[in-house]
XYZ file of C-alpha atoms in Angstrom:
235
model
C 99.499 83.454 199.789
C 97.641 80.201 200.227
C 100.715 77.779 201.858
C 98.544 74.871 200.647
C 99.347 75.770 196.619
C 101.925 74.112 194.786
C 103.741 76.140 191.851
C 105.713 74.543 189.339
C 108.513 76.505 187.061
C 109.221 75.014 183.654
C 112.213 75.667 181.548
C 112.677 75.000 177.924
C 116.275 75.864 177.702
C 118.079 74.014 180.416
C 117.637 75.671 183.219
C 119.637 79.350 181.787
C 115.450 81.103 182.777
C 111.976 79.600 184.202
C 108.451 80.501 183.281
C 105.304 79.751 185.048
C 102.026 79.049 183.682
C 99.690 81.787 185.137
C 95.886 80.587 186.106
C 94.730 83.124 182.840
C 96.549 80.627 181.044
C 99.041 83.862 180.417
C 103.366 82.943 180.474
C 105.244 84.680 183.440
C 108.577 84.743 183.712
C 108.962 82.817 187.452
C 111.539 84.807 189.833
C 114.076 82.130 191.846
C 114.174 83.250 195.988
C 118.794 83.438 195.152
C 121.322 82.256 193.085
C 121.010 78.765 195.052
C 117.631 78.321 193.807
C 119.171 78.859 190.469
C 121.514 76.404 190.553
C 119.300 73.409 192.835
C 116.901 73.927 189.607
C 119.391 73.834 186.718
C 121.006 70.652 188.421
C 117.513 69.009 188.448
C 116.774 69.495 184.973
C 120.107 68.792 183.976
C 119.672 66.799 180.576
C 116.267 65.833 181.812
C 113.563 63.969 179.383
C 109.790 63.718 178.931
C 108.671 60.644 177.621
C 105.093 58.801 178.269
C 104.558 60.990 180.444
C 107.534 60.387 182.435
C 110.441 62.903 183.942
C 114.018 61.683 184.346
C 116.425 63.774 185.901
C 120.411 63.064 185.610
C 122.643 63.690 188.561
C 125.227 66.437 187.977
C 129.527 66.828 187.980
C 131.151 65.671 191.415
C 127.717 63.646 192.911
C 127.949 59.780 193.979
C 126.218 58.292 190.968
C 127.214 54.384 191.564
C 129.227 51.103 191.635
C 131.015 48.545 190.015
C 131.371 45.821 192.575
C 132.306 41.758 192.321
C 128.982 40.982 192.433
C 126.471 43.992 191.561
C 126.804 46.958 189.423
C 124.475 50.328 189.985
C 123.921 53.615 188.653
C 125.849 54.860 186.514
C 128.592 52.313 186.242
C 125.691 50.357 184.737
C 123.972 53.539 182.473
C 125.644 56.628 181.159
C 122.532 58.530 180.967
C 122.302 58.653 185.068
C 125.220 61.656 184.730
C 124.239 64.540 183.054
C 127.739 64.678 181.401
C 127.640 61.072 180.638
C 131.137 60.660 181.951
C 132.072 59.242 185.247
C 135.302 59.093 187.455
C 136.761 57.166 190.371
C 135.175 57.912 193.852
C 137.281 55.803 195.934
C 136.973 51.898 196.732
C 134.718 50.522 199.634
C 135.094 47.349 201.858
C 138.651 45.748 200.966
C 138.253 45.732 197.435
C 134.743 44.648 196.727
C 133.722 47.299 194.823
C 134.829 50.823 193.421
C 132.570 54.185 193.753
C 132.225 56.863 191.385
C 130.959 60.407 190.796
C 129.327 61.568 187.529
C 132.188 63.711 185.940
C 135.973 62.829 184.400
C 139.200 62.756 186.134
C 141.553 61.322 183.517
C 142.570 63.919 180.763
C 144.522 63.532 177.795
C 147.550 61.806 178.347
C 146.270 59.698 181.427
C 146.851 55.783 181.431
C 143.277 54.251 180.341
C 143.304 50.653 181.768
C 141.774 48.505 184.470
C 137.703 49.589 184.615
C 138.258 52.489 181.956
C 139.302 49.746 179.688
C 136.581 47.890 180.340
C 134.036 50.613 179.889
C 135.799 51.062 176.392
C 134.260 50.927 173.343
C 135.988 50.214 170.031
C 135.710 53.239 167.671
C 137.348 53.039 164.178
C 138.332 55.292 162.175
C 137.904 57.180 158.899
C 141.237 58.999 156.564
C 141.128 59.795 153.166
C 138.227 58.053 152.160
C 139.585 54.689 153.873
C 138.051 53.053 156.923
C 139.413 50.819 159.672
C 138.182 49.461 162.754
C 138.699 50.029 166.842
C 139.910 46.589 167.068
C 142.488 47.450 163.812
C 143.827 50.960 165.164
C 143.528 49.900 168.838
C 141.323 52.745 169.664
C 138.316 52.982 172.004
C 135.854 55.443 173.634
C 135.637 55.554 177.518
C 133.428 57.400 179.389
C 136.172 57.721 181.638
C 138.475 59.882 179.696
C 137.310 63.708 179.617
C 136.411 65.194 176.325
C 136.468 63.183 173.310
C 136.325 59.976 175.863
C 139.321 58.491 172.864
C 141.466 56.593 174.307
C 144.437 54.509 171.865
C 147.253 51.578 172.070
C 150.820 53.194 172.573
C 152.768 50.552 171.391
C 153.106 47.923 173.953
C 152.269 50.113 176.871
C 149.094 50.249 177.326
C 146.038 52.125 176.088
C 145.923 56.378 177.194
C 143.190 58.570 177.101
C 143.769 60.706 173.896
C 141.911 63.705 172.874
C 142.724 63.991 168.660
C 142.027 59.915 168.838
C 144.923 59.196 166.817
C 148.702 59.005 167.433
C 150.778 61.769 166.343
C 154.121 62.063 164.807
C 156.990 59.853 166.718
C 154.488 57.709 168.936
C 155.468 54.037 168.424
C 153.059 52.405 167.005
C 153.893 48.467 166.705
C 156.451 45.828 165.598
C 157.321 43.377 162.793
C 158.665 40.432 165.285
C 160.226 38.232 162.223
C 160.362 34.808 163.173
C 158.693 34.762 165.732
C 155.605 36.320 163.774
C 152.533 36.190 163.955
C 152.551 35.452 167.270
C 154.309 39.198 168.459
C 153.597 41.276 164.888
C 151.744 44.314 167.085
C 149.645 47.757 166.195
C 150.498 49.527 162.813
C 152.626 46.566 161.320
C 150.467 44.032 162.213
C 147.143 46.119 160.527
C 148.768 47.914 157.919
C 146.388 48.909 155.434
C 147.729 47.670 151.301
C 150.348 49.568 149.481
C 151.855 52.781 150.723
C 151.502 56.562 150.969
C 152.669 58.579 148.216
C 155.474 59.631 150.539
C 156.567 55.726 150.676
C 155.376 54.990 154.067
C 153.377 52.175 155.130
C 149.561 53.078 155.812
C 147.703 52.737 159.018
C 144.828 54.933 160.233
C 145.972 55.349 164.068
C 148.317 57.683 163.173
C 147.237 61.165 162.592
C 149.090 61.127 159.397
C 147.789 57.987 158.567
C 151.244 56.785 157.503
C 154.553 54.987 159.963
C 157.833 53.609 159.344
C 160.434 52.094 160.625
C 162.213 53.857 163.358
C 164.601 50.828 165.309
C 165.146 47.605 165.683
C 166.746 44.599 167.821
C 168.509 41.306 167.838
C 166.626 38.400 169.098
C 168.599 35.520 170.185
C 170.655 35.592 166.697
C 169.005 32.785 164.705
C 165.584 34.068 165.636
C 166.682 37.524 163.241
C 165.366 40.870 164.607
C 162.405 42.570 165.784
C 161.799 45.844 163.924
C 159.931 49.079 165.217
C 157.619 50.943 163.797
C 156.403 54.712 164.978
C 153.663 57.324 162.899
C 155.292 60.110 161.080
């Protein structure tokens, strides 16, 4: 073989086979030296585009992809489409504090607590139910690339907001609070952007829930003359 020839293997399905385009302009299926090969190539052309001309490659599952630091931000932190999987994950934190790593890939599943820089990478997402729509900012729900599959992430009550798959809160999960008197500065979640009227069940309406219906599950004294605070969770 001439070692001065270059050959170049194209793949129109990912990266699963290779062909190479033959001098007779005939199709050959290209042969990869191992399983290695395999792998190196699929990575490569992992969610890889043609445009003007042009050949971007995305960086796979578990590889440095960038930072979000005080004063610059790289790579992926800055552009989803750097990880093949669009999702991204904490990689540890450089230099006292002055700016956080990350892989391509995500570490928090369903359940985990979504704050701090997964927050922040948040995007609200509203939600359709039975023909009625309300926003991210109105069910407290957001997409993060940092959550793994659905990226959903939602408001329990006042604890914070945690990566969750369905994107909506299911039966039990408290979802806000009437504070009384002290309203509107402490009304909070399902109470506070209750949708008009209510279910045919007699529950109040609210699209976070899965059901898309709460009620009131508790409630305390505040102080006496202030009145009460009342509770509200989905059903």
């Amino acid at each position: 073989d001439d070692s001065s020839a270059l050959y170049i293997d194209f793949s129109s399905n990912g990266g699963d086979s290779y062909y190479t385009e033959g001098e007779d302009d005939e199709t050959r299926i290209a042969t990869p030296y191992s399983d290695e090969g395999v792998r190196a190539r699929r990575a490569e052309v992992c969610g890889a585009e043609v445009g003007n001309g042009l050949f971007s490659s995305c960086k796979g599952d578990g590889e440095y992809c960038g930072y979000n630091g005080n004063i610059r931000e790289t790579g992926c932190w800055k552009d989803p489409n750097v990880c093949c999987s669009k999702k991204i994950q904490y990689d540890g934190v450089d230099d006292g504090l002055a700016w956080t790593n990350y892989k391509c890939g995500c570490g928090l599943y369903d359940g985990a607590r979504c704050e701090g820089d997964c927050r922040e990478k948040g995007v609200d997402s509203g939600r359709w139910f039975e023909g009625v729509y309300q926003s991210g900012k109105d069910i407290e729900r957001i997409v993060s690339r940092m959550c793994c599959g659905s990226g959903y992430a939602m408001k329990e009550n006042a604890k914070g907001y945690y990566c969750n798959e369905r994107g909506c809160l299911e039966a039990g999960k408290g979802c806000g609070q009437d504070a009384g008197f002290l309203t509107p500065f402490r009304d909070t979640g399902c109470w506070k952007n209750k949708l008009p009227g209510k279910s045919s069940s007699g529950n109040l309406r609210w699209n976070g829930c899965c059901s898309g219906e709460f009620k009131k599950t508790g409630s305390d004294a505040v102080l006496g003359f202030l009145g009460t605070i009342d509770y509200y969770s989905c059903v």
